[in-house]
PDB file of C-alpha atoms in Angstrom:
ATOM      1  CA  MET A   1      99.827  85.845  99.374  1.00 59.00           C
ATOM      2  CA  ASN A   2      98.019  84.527  96.098  1.00 93.00           C
ATOM      3  CA  MET A   3     101.076  83.026  94.156  1.00 96.00           C
ATOM      4  CA  GLU A   4      98.878  83.206  90.853  1.00 97.00           C
ATOM      5  CA  ILE A   5      98.055  86.811  91.133  1.00 97.00           C
ATOM      6  CA  TYR A   6     101.703  87.449  92.283  1.00 98.00           C
ATOM      7  CA  ASN A   7     103.212  85.604  89.303  1.00 98.00           C
ATOM      8  CA  GLN A   8     100.686  87.344  86.787  1.00 98.00           C
ATOM      9  CA  ALA A   9     102.101  90.854  88.100  1.00 98.00           C
ATOM     10  CA  ARG A  10     105.442  89.724  87.823  1.00 98.00           C
ATOM     11  CA  GLN A  11     104.895  88.508  84.177  1.00 98.00           C
ATOM     12  CA  ALA A  12     103.394  92.072  83.626  1.00 98.00           C
ATOM     13  CA  ALA A  13     105.901  94.040  85.040  1.00 98.00           C
ATOM     14  CA  LEU A  14     108.939  91.922  83.309  1.00 98.00           C
ATOM     15  CA  GLU A  15     106.962  92.334  80.063  1.00 98.00           C
ATOM     16  CA  ILE A  16     106.214  96.173  80.187  1.00 98.00           C
ATOM     17  CA  THR A  17     109.904  97.136  81.690  1.00 98.00           C
ATOM     18  CA  ASP A  18     111.109  95.523  78.216  1.00 98.00           C
ATOM     19  CA  ALA A  19     108.842  96.697  75.965  1.00 98.00           C
ATOM     20  CA  ALA A  20     108.908 100.209  77.183  1.00 98.00           C
ATOM     21  CA  GLY A  21     113.056 100.002  77.286  1.00 98.00           C
ATOM     22  CA  LEU A  22     112.795 101.236  80.898  1.00 98.00           C
ATOM     23  CA  LYS A  23     116.413 101.820  82.627  1.00 97.00           C
ATOM     24  CA  LYS A  24     117.479 102.388  86.078  1.00 98.00           C
ATOM     25  CA  GLY A  25     115.710 105.474  87.281  1.00 98.00           C
ATOM     26  CA  ASP A  26     112.825 105.548  85.252  1.00 98.00           C
ATOM     27  CA  ILE A  27     109.491 105.560  86.638  1.00 98.00           C
ATOM     28  CA  LEU A  28     106.607 103.132  86.228  1.00 98.00           C
ATOM     29  CA  VAL A  29     103.204 104.069  87.694  1.00 98.00           C
ATOM     30  CA  VAL A  30     100.858 101.524  88.439  1.00 98.00           C
ATOM     31  CA  GLY A  31      96.852 102.059  89.249  1.00 97.00           C
ATOM     32  CA  CYS A  32      95.464  98.777  90.849  1.00 97.00           C
ATOM     33  CA  SER A  33      91.839  97.806  91.739  1.00 95.00           C
ATOM     34  CA  SER A  34      92.505  95.088  94.376  1.00 94.00           C
ATOM     35  CA  SER A  35      88.511  94.797  94.157  1.00 91.00           C
ATOM     36  CA  GLU A  36      88.574  93.900  90.377  1.00 94.00           C
ATOM     37  CA  VAL A  37      91.434  91.713  90.832  1.00 95.00           C
ATOM     38  CA  ALA A  38      89.641  89.731  93.332  1.00 88.00           C
ATOM     39  CA  GLY A  39      86.408  89.689  91.129  1.00 88.00           C
ATOM     40  CA  GLY A  40      84.759  92.385  92.625  1.00 82.00           C
ATOM     41  CA  VAL A  41      83.624  96.174  91.444  1.00 81.00           C
ATOM     42  CA  ILE A  42      86.076  98.937  91.590  1.00 82.00           C
ATOM     43  CA  GLY A  43      86.087 100.662  95.023  1.00 74.00           C
ATOM     44  CA  HIS A  44      83.665  98.238  96.793  1.00 79.00           C
ATOM     45  CA  ASN A  45      85.786  95.035  98.078  1.00 81.00           C
ATOM     46  CA  SER A  46      89.251  96.734  98.867  1.00 88.00           C
ATOM     47  CA  SER A  47      91.655  93.920  99.587  1.00 88.00           C
ATOM     48  CA  LEU A  48      95.390  94.073 101.381  1.00 93.00           C
ATOM     49  CA  GLU A  49      95.781  90.221 100.809  1.00 95.00           C
ATOM     50  CA  THR A  50      95.158  90.810  96.841  1.00 96.00           C
ATOM     51  CA  ALA A  51      96.966  94.292  96.846  1.00 97.00           C
ATOM     52  CA  GLU A  52     100.265  92.804  98.272  1.00 97.00           C
ATOM     53  CA  ALA A  53     100.073  89.936  95.771  1.00 97.00           C
ATOM     54  CA  VAL A  54     100.124  92.380  92.794  1.00 98.00           C
ATOM     55  CA  PHE A  55     102.486  94.699  94.723  1.00 98.00           C
ATOM     56  CA  GLY A  56     105.099  92.318  95.636  1.00 98.00           C
ATOM     57  CA  GLY A  57     105.129  90.632  91.802  1.00 98.00           C
ATOM     58  CA  ILE A  58     105.559  94.154  90.248  1.00 98.00           C
ATOM     59  CA  TYR A  59     107.576  95.704  93.123  1.00 98.00           C
ATOM     60  CA  ASP A  60     110.137  92.670  93.033  1.00 98.00           C
ATOM     61  CA  VAL A  61     110.823  93.209  89.256  1.00 98.00           C
ATOM     62  CA  LEU A  62     111.479  96.873  89.617  1.00 98.00           C
ATOM     63  CA  LYS A  63     113.638  96.751  92.546  1.00 98.00           C
ATOM     64  CA  GLU A  64     116.041  94.344  90.871  1.00 97.00           C
ATOM     65  CA  LYS A  65     116.154  96.776  87.914  1.00 98.00           C
ATOM     66  CA  GLY A  66     116.499  99.983  89.635  1.00 98.00           C
ATOM     67  CA  ILE A  67     113.362 101.126  88.243  1.00 98.00           C
ATOM     68  CA  TYR A  68     110.849 103.242  90.550  1.00 98.00           C
ATOM     69  CA  LEU A  69     107.302 102.360  91.400  1.00 98.00           C
ATOM     70  CA  ALA A  70     104.451 105.041  91.414  1.00 98.00           C
ATOM     71  CA  ALA A  71     101.389 103.920  93.152  1.00 98.00           C
ATOM     72  CA  GLN A  72      98.278 105.549  91.993  1.00 96.00           C
ATOM     73  CA  CYS A  73      95.798 106.168  94.611  1.00 94.00           C
ATOM     74  CA  CYS A  74      91.956 105.905  93.941  1.00 89.00           C
ATOM     75  CA  GLU A  75      89.480 108.599  93.163  1.00 81.00           C
ATOM     76  CA  HIS A  76      88.915 109.427  97.061  1.00 82.00           C
ATOM     77  CA  LEU A  77      92.522 110.809  97.184  1.00 82.00           C
ATOM     78  CA  ASN A  78      92.268 112.354  93.483  1.00 87.00           C
ATOM     79  CA  ARG A  79      94.404 109.726  92.049  1.00 92.00           C
ATOM     80  CA  ALA A  80      97.296 110.941  94.221  1.00 94.00           C
ATOM     81  CA  ILE A  81     100.751 108.898  93.772  1.00 97.00           C
ATOM     82  CA  CYS A  82     102.835 107.351  96.313  1.00 98.00           C
ATOM     83  CA  VAL A  83     106.540 106.907  95.579  1.00 98.00           C
ATOM     84  CA  GLU A  84     110.107 106.797  97.007  1.00 98.00           C
ATOM     85  CA  ARG A  85     111.255 110.336  97.808  1.00 97.00           C
ATOM     86  CA  GLU A  86     114.745 109.689  95.970  1.00 97.00           C
ATOM     87  CA  ALA A  87     112.815 109.286  92.871  1.00 97.00           C
ATOM     88  CA  VAL A  88     111.417 112.899  92.849  1.00 97.00           C
ATOM     89  CA  PRO A  89     113.882 114.589  95.162  1.00 94.00           C
ATOM     90  CA  ASN A  90     112.647 118.225  94.243  1.00 94.00           C
ATOM     91  CA  ALA A  91     108.733 117.502  94.071  1.00 95.00           C
ATOM     92  CA  GLU A  92     106.162 119.342  95.843  1.00 95.00           C
ATOM     93  CA  VAL A  93     104.853 116.885  98.550  1.00 96.00           C
ATOM     94  CA  VAL A  94     101.322 116.833  99.920  1.00 96.00           C
ATOM     95  CA  CYS A  95     100.233 115.836 103.135  1.00 94.00           C
ATOM     96  CA  VAL A  96      98.073 112.262 103.136  1.00 94.00           C
ATOM     97  CA  VAL A  97      98.574 108.577 103.996  1.00 95.00           C
ATOM     98  CA  PRO A  98      96.487 106.267 102.145  1.00 95.00           C
ATOM     99  CA  GLN A  99      94.455 103.870 103.635  1.00 92.00           C
ATOM    100  CA  PRO A 100      92.616 100.913 102.348  1.00 90.00           C
ATOM    101  CA  LYS A 101      89.073 102.300 101.360  1.00 86.00           C
ATOM    102  CA  ALA A 102      90.725 106.066 101.256  1.00 87.00           C
ATOM    103  CA  GLY A 103      93.484 105.750  98.663  1.00 88.00           C
ATOM    104  CA  GLY A 104      93.125 101.984  98.089  1.00 92.00           C
ATOM    105  CA  SER A 105      95.210  98.836  99.111  1.00 95.00           C
ATOM    106  CA  PHE A 106      97.567  98.993  96.451  1.00 96.00           C
ATOM    107  CA  ALA A 107      98.656 102.559  97.473  1.00 97.00           C
ATOM    108  CA  THR A 108      98.527 101.670 101.065  1.00 97.00           C
ATOM    109  CA  THR A 109     100.897  98.705 100.629  1.00 97.00           C
ATOM    110  CA  ALA A 110     103.147 101.017  98.822  1.00 98.00           C
ATOM    111  CA  TYR A 111     103.476 103.481 101.538  1.00 98.00           C
ATOM    112  CA  ARG A 112     104.029 100.583 103.904  1.00 97.00           C
ATOM    113  CA  THR A 113     106.706  99.083 102.166  1.00 98.00           C
ATOM    114  CA  PHE A 114     108.852 101.992 100.436  1.00 98.00           C
ATOM    115  CA  SER A 115     111.718 103.063 102.428  1.00 97.00           C
ATOM    116  CA  ASP A 116     111.056 106.654 102.713  1.00 97.00           C
ATOM    117  CA  PRO A 117     107.541 107.221 100.912  1.00 98.00           C
ATOM    118  CA  VAL A 118     106.223 110.480  99.738  1.00 97.00           C
ATOM    119  CA  MET A 119     102.848 111.463  98.315  1.00 97.00           C
ATOM    120  CA  LEU A 120     102.470 113.804  95.246  1.00 97.00           C
ATOM    121  CA  GLU A 121      99.426 115.190  93.524  1.00 95.00           C
ATOM    122  CA  GLU A 122     101.008 114.283  90.168  1.00 94.00           C
ATOM    123  CA  ILE A 123     103.776 112.634  88.101  1.00 97.00           C
ATOM    124  CA  ARG A 124     105.210 111.916  84.898  1.00 96.00           C
ATOM    125  CA  ALA A 125     105.913 108.376  84.638  1.00 98.00           C
ATOM    126  CA  ASP A 126     107.778 106.675  81.730  1.00 98.00           C
ATOM    127  CA  ALA A 127     105.101 103.828  81.472  1.00 98.00           C
ATOM    128  CA  GLY A 128     102.450 102.207  83.240  1.00 98.00           C
ATOM    129  CA  LEU A 129     100.215  99.609  84.248  1.00 98.00           C
ATOM    130  CA  ASP A 130      96.378  99.900  84.708  1.00 98.00           C
ATOM    131  CA  ILE A 131      94.925  97.291  86.512  1.00 97.00           C
ATOM    132  CA  GLY A 132      91.065  97.140  86.705  1.00 96.00           C
ATOM    133  CA  GLY A 133      90.061 100.128  85.101  1.00 92.00           C
ATOM    134  CA  THR A 134      92.136 102.913  87.284  1.00 93.00           C
ATOM    135  CA  LEU A 135      92.663 105.460  84.518  1.00 92.00           C
ATOM    136  CA  ILE A 136      96.628 105.812  85.046  1.00 93.00           C
ATOM    137  CA  GLY A 137      96.953 108.297  81.787  1.00 91.00           C
ATOM    138  CA  MET A 138      96.900 111.613  83.997  1.00 91.00           C
ATOM    139  CA  HIS A 139     100.175 110.345  85.171  1.00 95.00           C
ATOM    140  CA  LEU A 140     102.273 109.383  82.101  1.00 96.00           C
ATOM    141  CA  LYS A 141     104.320 111.560  80.132  1.00 95.00           C
ATOM    142  CA  ARG A 142     102.560 113.267  77.449  1.00 91.00           C
ATOM    143  CA  VAL A 143     102.670 110.861  74.394  1.00 94.00           C
ATOM    144  CA  ALA A 144     101.543 107.606  75.459  1.00 96.00           C
ATOM    145  CA  VAL A 145     101.537 104.391  73.467  1.00 96.00           C
ATOM    146  CA  PRO A 146      99.621 101.322  74.088  1.00 97.00           C
ATOM    147  CA  VAL A 147     101.578  98.251  74.712  1.00 98.00           C
ATOM    148  CA  ARG A 148      99.867  94.717  74.170  1.00 97.00           C
ATOM    149  CA  LEU A 149     101.241  92.405  76.701  1.00 98.00           C
ATOM    150  CA  SER A 150     100.937  88.617  76.689  1.00 98.00           C
ATOM    151  CA  LEU A 151      98.418  88.753  79.532  1.00 97.00           C
ATOM    152  CA  ASP A 152      95.174  91.027  79.588  1.00 97.00           C
ATOM    153  CA  HIS A 153      94.289  90.059  83.051  1.00 97.00           C
ATOM    154  CA  ILE A 154      95.654  90.021  86.555  1.00 98.00           C
ATOM    155  CA  GLY A 155      93.285  88.004  88.470  1.00 96.00           C
ATOM    156  CA  SER A 156      89.854  89.055  87.192  1.00 95.00           C
ATOM    157  CA  ALA A 157      90.681  92.742  86.534  1.00 97.00           C
ATOM    158  CA  ILE A 158      91.504  93.899  82.931  1.00 97.00           C
ATOM    159  CA  LEU A 159      95.197  94.605  82.376  1.00 98.00           C
ATOM    160  CA  LEU A 160      96.303  97.621  80.011  1.00 98.00           C
ATOM    161  CA  ALA A 161      99.775  98.692  79.671  1.00 98.00           C
ATOM    162  CA  ALA A 162     101.382 102.051  78.015  1.00 98.00           C
ATOM    163  CA  ARG A 163     104.865 103.213  77.454  1.00 98.00           C
ATOM    164  CA  THR A 164     105.695 106.724  76.657  1.00 97.00           C
ATOM    165  CA  ARG A 165     107.710 108.516  73.768  1.00 95.00           C
ATOM    166  CA  PRO A 166     109.031 111.787  73.135  1.00 91.00           C
ATOM    167  CA  LYS A 167     106.765 114.209  71.297  1.00 87.00           C
ATOM    168  CA  TYR A 168     107.488 114.674  67.492  1.00 84.00           C
ATOM    169  CA  ILE A 169     107.780 118.389  66.639  1.00 78.00           C
ATOM    170  CA  GLY A 170     107.743 119.569  63.287  1.00 70.00           C
ATOM    171  CA  GLY A 171     106.159 119.169  59.915  1.00 66.00           C
ATOM    172  CA  GLU A 172     106.184 116.340  57.227  1.00 67.00           C
ATOM    173  CA  ARG A 173     110.075 117.167  56.271  1.00 64.00           C
ATOM    174  CA  ALA A 174     111.198 116.928  60.017  1.00 62.00           C
ATOM    175  CA  VAL A 175     113.490 113.931  60.736  1.00 66.00           C
ATOM    176  CA  TYR A 176     112.836 112.287  63.951  1.00 61.00           C
ATOM    177  CA  ASN A 177     115.343 110.206  66.409  1.00 67.00           C
ATOM    178  CA  SER A 178     113.149 107.693  68.497  1.00 58.00           C
TER     179      SER A 178
END
C-alpha cells in the first residue's frame, strides 16, 4: 500500500469530519478517481492498489468515529453508491456490483471491504470528499458548503471537500438556528 496516499487520505478524513462536525451515524460520501490519484486521466487507469490506499486512510478514520462511508461509483454505473446496509435500513437497493472498470476501483474496494454492502441509486450525505473531479454534489444534502482543507491534493488528484447545513427558510426577519 502507498503510505503517502494513505496518510493524505487519512488527513483529509480527519479534517472533513472535524470541519463538518460529523457525529456517529452521519454519512460521508466519497468519490475517488484512482486514475487521477496515480497521475493519470479519470476513467483511464483504474488502480485497485491506489484505491485501497485512499480507501484505507478514509475508512480507518470513519470506522473509529462511527461515521458511515458512502462510496460513489463512476459514470458507468450512473454514480451509484456503495454503503453499509445498516446506514440505510429502509433504502431502495439496486442490483449491481462495482468492478474496477465499471464502477471504479474505489467503489469496488468499498464493496469488497464492507461487512454488508448495498448499492443505491442515490443518497443524501452530510459531507463529502471529491478526489479527482468525480462530481459528488448529487449525493449531498441540499445545501452544500465548500470546506477548505489543509490538503488540496491526494496523490496527483485535486481534492475538494464539502459539508452540508440545514436550509434557511424565511425572510430577512427570520431567526436561524444552525
